[in-house]
Each structure stands twice: as C-alpha cells, then as structure tokens.
Amino acid sequence: MAAQNIARSALQAVLNVGRGSSGRLILEAHDEQAVRKALDVLNGLESDMKAAFEAKYQRDWNDPAGDEMKAIWADAWAAAKLSA
C-alpha cells in the first residue's frame, strides 16, 4: 500500500508540474493521458482492496476502530498482487 501511495503522489506531482506556469514542464497530451490512466489504475486497485476488506469483515473501511486490521489487510493485499 505504501508503494501505491508513493506512486500516486509521484504521478500527481507530474500532473501538477505539467500544468504549471512559466519555466515548468509542459506535458504532451499523450503523456498527460498516460499519467491519468496510471492514476486511474492505482485508484481502481485501492477501490478493489477496500471493497474486498468490507465484504470479508463486514466493516466500513473508514471505521477508525479497524486501523490495525486495515494495515495488515493492505500489506497482505499488496503482497498477493505482487505475486500474482
């Protein structure tokens, strides 16, 4: 999960820089589209993970009482996706 957060932040930074004013990088349309698709993929993976957690444990992902369980779930989910 941490890797996904880092990737999301990096991709968002590229978009922010690409839209900047004078002296900043300007992204070509196809580059911006690629960055947006990558962000969509990350958001989809996170959405799938949260839905699976909620179905398995019958708990809302945003319930603060389950923070420890969410961390374990996110780590296990990331490990399973890497090995798939």
CSV table of N, CA, C and O in Angstrom, one decimal:
chain,number,residue,atom,x,y,z
A,1,MET,N,0.8,-1.2,0.0
A,1,MET,CA,0.0,0.0,0.0
A,1,MET,C,0.9,1.3,0.0
A,1,MET,O,0.6,2.2,-0.6
A,2,ALA,N,2.0,1.2,0.7
A,2,ALA,CA,2.9,2.4,0.8
A,2,ALA,C,3.4,2.7,-0.6
A,2,ALA,O,3.5,3.8,-1.0
A,3,ALA,N,3.7,1.6,-1.4
A,3,ALA,CA,4.3,1.8,-2.7
A,3,ALA,C,3.2,2.5,-3.6
A,3,ALA,O,3.5,3.3,-4.4
A,4,GLN,N,2.0,2.1,-3.4
A,4,GLN,CA,0.9,2.7,-4.2
A,4,GLN,C,0.7,4.1,-3.9
A,4,GLN,O,0.5,5.0,-4.8
A,5,ASN,N,0.8,4.5,-2.6
A,5,ASN,CA,0.7,5.9,-2.2
A,5,ASN,C,1.9,6.7,-2.7
A,5,ASN,O,1.7,7.8,-3.2
A,6,ILE,N,3.1,6.2,-2.7
A,6,ILE,CA,4.2,6.9,-3.3
A,6,ILE,C,4.0,7.1,-4.8
A,6,ILE,O,4.2,8.2,-5.3
A,7,ALA,N,3.6,6.0,-5.5
A,7,ALA,CA,3.3,6.1,-6.9
A,7,ALA,C,2.3,7.2,-7.2
A,7,ALA,O,2.4,8.0,-8.1
A,8,ARG,N,1.2,7.1,-6.5
A,8,ARG,CA,0.1,8.1,-6.7
A,8,ARG,C,0.6,9.5,-6.5
A,8,ARG,O,0.3,10.4,-7.3
A,9,SER,N,1.4,9.7,-5.4
A,9,SER,CA,1.9,11.1,-5.1
A,9,SER,C,2.8,11.5,-6.3
A,9,SER,O,2.8,12.7,-6.7
A,10,ALA,N,3.7,10.6,-6.7
A,10,ALA,CA,4.6,11.0,-7.8
A,10,ALA,C,3.8,11.3,-9.1
A,10,ALA,O,4.2,12.3,-9.8
A,11,LEU,N,2.8,10.5,-9.4
A,11,LEU,CA,2.1,10.8,-10.6
A,11,LEU,C,1.3,12.1,-10.5
A,11,LEU,O,1.2,12.9,-11.5
A,12,GLN,N,0.7,12.4,-9.3
A,12,GLN,CA,0.0,13.6,-9.1
A,12,GLN,C,1.0,14.8,-9.2
A,12,GLN,O,0.6,15.8,-9.8
A,13,ALA,N,2.2,14.7,-8.7
A,13,ALA,CA,3.2,15.7,-8.8
A,13,ALA,C,3.5,16.0,-10.3
A,13,ALA,O,3.7,17.2,-10.7
A,14,VAL,N,3.6,15.0,-11.1
A,14,VAL,CA,3.9,15.2,-12.5
A,14,VAL,C,2.8,16.0,-13.2
A,14,VAL,O,3.0,16.9,-13.9
A,15,LEU,N,1.5,15.7,-12.8
A,15,LEU,CA,0.4,16.4,-13.4
A,15,LEU,C,0.5,17.9,-12.9
A,15,LEU,O,0.2,18.8,-13.7
A,16,ASN,N,0.8,18.1,-11.6
A,16,ASN,CA,0.8,19.4,-11.1
A,16,ASN,C,1.9,20.3,-11.8
A,16,ASN,O,1.7,21.4,-12.1
A,17,VAL,N,3.1,19.7,-12.0
A,17,VAL,CA,4.2,20.3,-12.6
A,17,VAL,C,3.9,20.6,-14.1
A,17,VAL,O,4.1,21.7,-14.6
A,18,GLY,N,3.2,19.6,-14.7
A,18,GLY,CA,2.9,19.8,-16.1
A,18,GLY,C,1.9,20.9,-16.4
A,18,GLY,O,1.9,21.4,-17.5
A,19,ARG,N,1.1,21.3,-15.4
A,19,ARG,CA,0.2,22.3,-15.6
A,19,ARG,C,0.7,23.7,-15.1
A,19,ARG,O,0.0,24.7,-15.2
A,20,GLY,N,1.9,23.7,-14.7
A,20,GLY,CA,2.5,24.9,-14.1
A,20,GLY,C,2.6,26.1,-15.1
A,20,GLY,O,2.4,25.9,-16.3
A,21,SER,N,3.0,27.2,-14.5
A,21,SER,CA,3.2,28.4,-15.4
A,21,SER,C,4.7,28.4,-15.8
A,21,SER,O,5.4,27.5,-15.8
A,22,SER,N,5.1,29.6,-16.1
A,22,SER,CA,6.5,29.8,-16.7
A,22,SER,C,7.6,29.0,-16.1
A,22,SER,O,7.7,28.9,-14.9
A,23,GLY,N,8.4,28.4,-17.0
A,23,GLY,CA,9.5,27.6,-16.6
A,23,GLY,C,9.2,26.2,-16.1
A,23,GLY,O,10.1,25.5,-15.8
A,24,ARG,N,8.0,25.8,-16.1
A,24,ARG,CA,7.6,24.4,-15.7
A,24,ARG,C,7.5,23.5,-16.9
A,24,ARG,O,7.2,24.0,-18.0
A,25,LEU,N,7.6,22.3,-16.6
A,25,LEU,CA,7.4,21.2,-17.6
A,25,LEU,C,6.0,21.3,-18.2
A,25,LEU,O,5.0,21.4,-17.4
A,26,ILE,N,5.8,21.2,-19.5
A,26,ILE,CA,4.5,21.1,-20.1
A,26,ILE,C,4.4,19.7,-20.7
A,26,ILE,O,5.2,19.3,-21.5
A,27,LEU,N,3.4,19.0,-20.2
A,27,LEU,CA,3.2,17.6,-20.7
A,27,LEU,C,2.5,17.6,-22.1
A,27,LEU,O,1.6,18.4,-22.3
A,28,GLU,N,3.0,16.7,-22.9
A,28,GLU,CA,2.3,16.5,-24.2
A,28,GLU,C,0.9,15.8,-23.8
A,28,GLU,O,0.8,15.2,-22.8
A,29,ALA,N,0.0,16.0,-24.6
A,29,ALA,CA,-1.4,15.4,-24.4
A,29,ALA,C,-1.3,13.9,-24.1
A,29,ALA,O,-2.0,13.4,-23.2
A,30,HIS,N,-0.5,13.2,-24.9
A,30,HIS,CA,-0.5,11.7,-24.7
A,30,HIS,C,0.2,11.4,-23.4
A,30,HIS,O,-0.1,10.4,-22.8
A,31,ASP,N,1.2,12.2,-23.0
A,31,ASP,CA,1.9,11.9,-21.7
A,31,ASP,C,0.9,12.2,-20.5
A,31,ASP,O,0.9,11.4,-19.6
A,32,GLU,N,0.1,13.3,-20.6
A,32,GLU,CA,-0.8,13.5,-19.6
A,32,GLU,C,-1.9,12.4,-19.5
A,32,GLU,O,-2.3,12.0,-18.4
A,33,GLN,N,-2.3,11.9,-20.6
A,33,GLN,CA,-3.3,10.9,-20.7
A,33,GLN,C,-2.7,9.6,-20.0
A,33,GLN,O,-3.4,8.9,-19.3
A,34,ALA,N,-1.4,9.3,-20.3
A,34,ALA,CA,-0.8,8.1,-19.7
A,34,ALA,C,-0.7,8.3,-18.2
A,34,ALA,O,-1.0,7.3,-17.4
A,35,VAL,N,-0.4,9.4,-17.7
A,35,VAL,CA,-0.3,9.7,-16.2
A,35,VAL,C,-1.7,9.5,-15.6
A,35,VAL,O,-1.9,8.9,-14.6
A,36,ARG,N,-2.7,10.0,-16.3
A,36,ARG,CA,-4.1,9.9,-15.8
A,36,ARG,C,-4.5,8.5,-15.7
A,36,ARG,O,-5.2,8.0,-14.8
A,37,LYS,N,-4.2,7.7,-16.8
A,37,LYS,CA,-4.6,6.3,-16.8
A,37,LYS,C,-3.9,5.5,-15.6
A,37,LYS,O,-4.5,4.7,-15.0
A,38,ALA,N,-2.6,5.9,-15.4
A,38,ALA,CA,-1.9,5.2,-14.3
A,38,ALA,C,-2.5,5.5,-12.9
A,38,ALA,O,-2.7,4.7,-12.1
A,39,LEU,N,-3.0,6.8,-12.8
A,39,LEU,CA,-3.7,7.2,-11.5
A,39,LEU,C,-5.0,6.4,-11.4
A,39,LEU,O,-5.4,6.0,-10.3
A,40,ASP,N,-5.7,6.3,-12.5
A,40,ASP,CA,-7.0,5.5,-12.5
A,40,ASP,C,-6.7,4.1,-12.1
A,40,ASP,O,-7.5,3.5,-11.4
A,41,VAL,N,-5.7,3.5,-12.6
A,41,VAL,CA,-5.4,2.1,-12.2
A,41,VAL,C,-5.1,2.0,-10.7
A,41,VAL,O,-5.6,1.1,-10.1
A,42,LEU,N,-4.3,2.9,-10.2
A,42,LEU,CA,-4.0,2.9,-8.8
A,42,LEU,C,-5.3,3.0,-8.0
A,42,LEU,O,-5.5,2.4,-7.0
A,43,ASN,N,-6.1,4.0,-8.4
A,43,ASN,CA,-7.4,4.2,-7.6
A,43,ASN,C,-8.3,3.0,-7.7
A,43,ASN,O,-8.9,2.6,-6.8
A,44,GLY,N,-8.3,2.3,-8.9
A,44,GLY,CA,-9.1,1.1,-9.0
A,44,GLY,C,-8.6,0.0,-8.1
A,44,GLY,O,-9.4,-0.7,-7.5
A,45,LEU,N,-7.3,-0.2,-8.1
A,45,LEU,CA,-6.7,-1.2,-7.2
A,45,LEU,C,-7.1,-1.0,-5.7
A,45,LEU,O,-7.4,-1.9,-5.0
A,46,GLU,N,-7.0,0.3,-5.3
A,46,GLU,CA,-7.3,0.6,-3.9
A,46,GLU,C,-8.8,0.4,-3.7
A,46,GLU,O,-9.2,-0.1,-2.6
A,47,SER,N,-9.6,0.8,-4.6
A,47,SER,CA,-11.0,0.6,-4.5
A,47,SER,C,-11.4,-0.9,-4.4
A,47,SER,O,-12.2,-1.3,-3.5
A,48,ASP,N,-10.8,-1.8,-5.2
A,48,ASP,CA,-11.0,-3.2,-5.1
A,48,ASP,C,-10.6,-3.7,-3.7
A,48,ASP,O,-11.2,-4.6,-3.2
A,49,MET,N,-9.4,-3.3,-3.3
A,49,MET,CA,-8.9,-3.7,-2.0
A,49,MET,C,-9.9,-3.3,-0.8
A,49,MET,O,-10.2,-4.2,0.0
A,50,LYS,N,-10.4,-2.1,-0.9
A,50,LYS,CA,-11.3,-1.7,0.2
A,50,LYS,C,-12.6,-2.4,0.1
A,50,LYS,O,-13.2,-2.8,1.1
A,51,ALA,N,-13.1,-2.7,-1.1
A,51,ALA,CA,-14.4,-3.5,-1.2
A,51,ALA,C,-14.2,-4.9,-0.7
A,51,ALA,O,-15.1,-5.4,0.0
A,52,ALA,N,-13.1,-5.5,-1.0
A,52,ALA,CA,-12.8,-6.9,-0.5
A,52,ALA,C,-12.7,-6.9,1.0
A,52,ALA,O,-13.3,-7.8,1.7
A,53,PHE,N,-12.1,-5.9,1.6
A,53,PHE,CA,-12.0,-5.8,3.1
A,53,PHE,C,-13.4,-5.7,3.7
A,53,PHE,O,-13.7,-6.4,4.6
A,54,GLU,N,-14.2,-4.8,3.1
A,54,GLU,CA,-15.5,-4.5,3.6
A,54,GLU,C,-16.4,-5.8,3.5
A,54,GLU,O,-17.2,-6.1,4.4
A,55,ALA,N,-16.3,-6.5,2.4
A,55,ALA,CA,-17.1,-7.7,2.2
A,55,ALA,C,-16.6,-8.8,3.2
A,55,ALA,O,-17.4,-9.5,3.8
A,56,LYS,N,-15.3,-9.0,3.4
A,56,LYS,CA,-14.8,-10.0,4.3
A,56,LYS,C,-15.1,-9.8,5.7
A,56,LYS,O,-15.5,-10.7,6.5
A,57,TYR,N,-14.9,-8.5,6.2
A,57,TYR,CA,-15.1,-8.2,7.6
A,57,TYR,C,-16.4,-7.5,8.0
A,57,TYR,O,-16.6,-7.2,9.2
A,58,GLN,N,-17.2,-7.2,7.0
A,58,GLN,CA,-18.5,-6.5,7.3
A,58,GLN,C,-18.3,-5.3,8.1
A,58,GLN,O,-19.0,-5.0,9.0
A,59,ARG,N,-17.2,-4.5,7.7
A,59,ARG,CA,-16.9,-3.3,8.3
A,59,ARG,C,-16.6,-2.2,7.3
A,59,ARG,O,-16.1,-2.5,6.2
A,60,ASP,N,-16.9,-1.0,7.6
A,60,ASP,CA,-16.6,0.1,6.7
A,60,ASP,C,-15.1,0.4,6.8
A,60,ASP,O,-14.5,0.4,7.8
A,61,TRP,N,-14.5,0.6,5.6
A,61,TRP,CA,-13.1,0.8,5.6
A,61,TRP,C,-12.7,2.1,6.4
A,61,TRP,O,-11.6,2.1,7.0
A,62,ASN,N,-13.6,3.1,6.4
A,62,ASN,CA,-13.3,4.3,7.1
A,62,ASN,C,-13.5,4.2,8.6
A,62,ASN,O,-13.4,5.2,9.3
A,63,ASP,N,-13.9,3.1,9.2
A,63,ASP,CA,-14.1,2.9,10.6
A,63,ASP,C,-12.8,3.0,11.3
A,63,ASP,O,-11.9,2.1,11.1
A,64,PRO,N,-12.5,4.0,12.1
A,64,PRO,CA,-11.2,4.1,12.8
A,64,PRO,C,-10.9,3.0,13.7
A,64,PRO,O,-9.7,2.8,14.0
A,65,ALA,N,-11.9,2.3,14.2
A,65,ALA,CA,-11.6,1.2,15.1
A,65,ALA,C,-10.9,0.1,14.5
A,65,ALA,O,-10.2,-0.8,15.1
A,66,GLY,N,-10.8,0.0,13.1
A,66,GLY,CA,-10.2,-1.1,12.5
A,66,GLY,C,-8.8,-0.7,11.8
A,66,GLY,O,-8.4,-1.4,10.9
A,67,ASP,N,-8.2,0.3,12.3
A,67,ASP,CA,-7.0,0.8,11.6
A,67,ASP,C,-5.9,-0.3,11.6
A,67,ASP,O,-5.2,-0.4,10.6
A,68,GLU,N,-5.7,-1.0,12.7
A,68,GLU,CA,-4.6,-2.0,12.7
A,68,GLU,C,-5.0,-3.1,11.7
A,68,GLU,O,-4.1,-3.6,11.0
A,69,MET,N,-6.2,-3.5,11.7
A,69,MET,CA,-6.6,-4.6,10.8
A,69,MET,C,-6.5,-4.1,9.3
A,69,MET,O,-6.1,-4.9,8.5
A,70,LYS,N,-6.8,-2.8,9.1
A,70,LYS,CA,-6.6,-2.3,7.7
A,70,LYS,C,-5.2,-2.3,7.2
A,70,LYS,O,-4.9,-2.7,6.1
A,71,ALA,N,-4.3,-2.0,8.1
A,71,ALA,CA,-2.9,-2.0,7.8
A,71,ALA,C,-2.4,-3.4,7.4
A,71,ALA,O,-1.7,-3.6,6.4
A,72,ILE,N,-2.8,-4.4,8.2
A,72,ILE,CA,-2.5,-5.8,7.9
A,72,ILE,C,-3.1,-6.2,6.6
A,72,ILE,O,-2.5,-6.8,5.7
A,73,TRP,N,-4.4,-5.9,6.4
A,73,TRP,CA,-5.1,-6.2,5.1
A,73,TRP,C,-4.4,-5.6,3.9
A,73,TRP,O,-4.2,-6.2,2.9
A,74,ALA,N,-4.0,-4.3,4.0
A,74,ALA,CA,-3.4,-3.6,2.9
A,74,ALA,C,-2.0,-4.2,2.5
A,74,ALA,O,-1.7,-4.4,1.4
A,75,ASP,N,-1.3,-4.6,3.6
A,75,ASP,CA,0.0,-5.3,3.3
A,75,ASP,C,-0.2,-6.6,2.6
A,75,ASP,O,0.5,-7.0,1.7
A,76,ALA,N,-1.1,-7.4,3.1
A,76,ALA,CA,-1.4,-8.7,2.6
A,76,ALA,C,-1.9,-8.6,1.1
A,76,ALA,O,-1.5,-9.3,0.2
A,77,TRP,N,-2.8,-7.6,0.9
A,77,TRP,CA,-3.3,-7.4,-0.5
A,77,TRP,C,-2.2,-7.0,-1.4
A,77,TRP,O,-2.1,-7.6,-2.5
A,78,ALA,N,-1.3,-6.1,-1.0
A,78,ALA,CA,-0.2,-5.7,-1.9
A,78,ALA,C,0.7,-6.9,-2.2
A,78,ALA,O,1.1,-7.1,-3.3
A,79,ALA,N,1.0,-7.7,-1.2
A,79,ALA,CA,1.8,-8.9,-1.4
A,79,ALA,C,1.2,-9.9,-2.3
A,79,ALA,O,1.8,-10.4,-3.2
A,80,ALA,N,-0.1,-10.1,-2.2
A,80,ALA,CA,-0.8,-11.0,-3.1
A,80,ALA,C,-0.8,-10.5,-4.5
A,80,ALA,O,-0.6,-11.3,-5.5
A,81,LYS,N,-1.0,-9.2,-4.7
A,81,LYS,CA,-1.0,-8.6,-6.1
A,81,LYS,C,0.4,-8.7,-6.7
A,81,LYS,O,0.5,-8.9,-7.9
A,82,LEU,N,1.4,-8.6,-5.9
A,82,LEU,CA,2.8,-8.7,-6.5
A,82,LEU,C,3.1,-10.1,-6.9
A,82,LEU,O,3.8,-10.3,-7.9
A,83,SER,N,2.6,-11.1,-6.2
A,83,SER,CA,2.9,-12.4,-6.5
A,83,SER,C,2.0,-13.0,-7.6
A,83,SER,O,2.3,-14.1,-8.2
A,84,ALA,N,1.0,-12.3,-8.0
A,84,ALA,CA,0.0,-12.8,-9.0
A,84,ALA,C,0.5,-12.5,-10.4
A,84,ALA,O,1.3,-11.8,-10.7
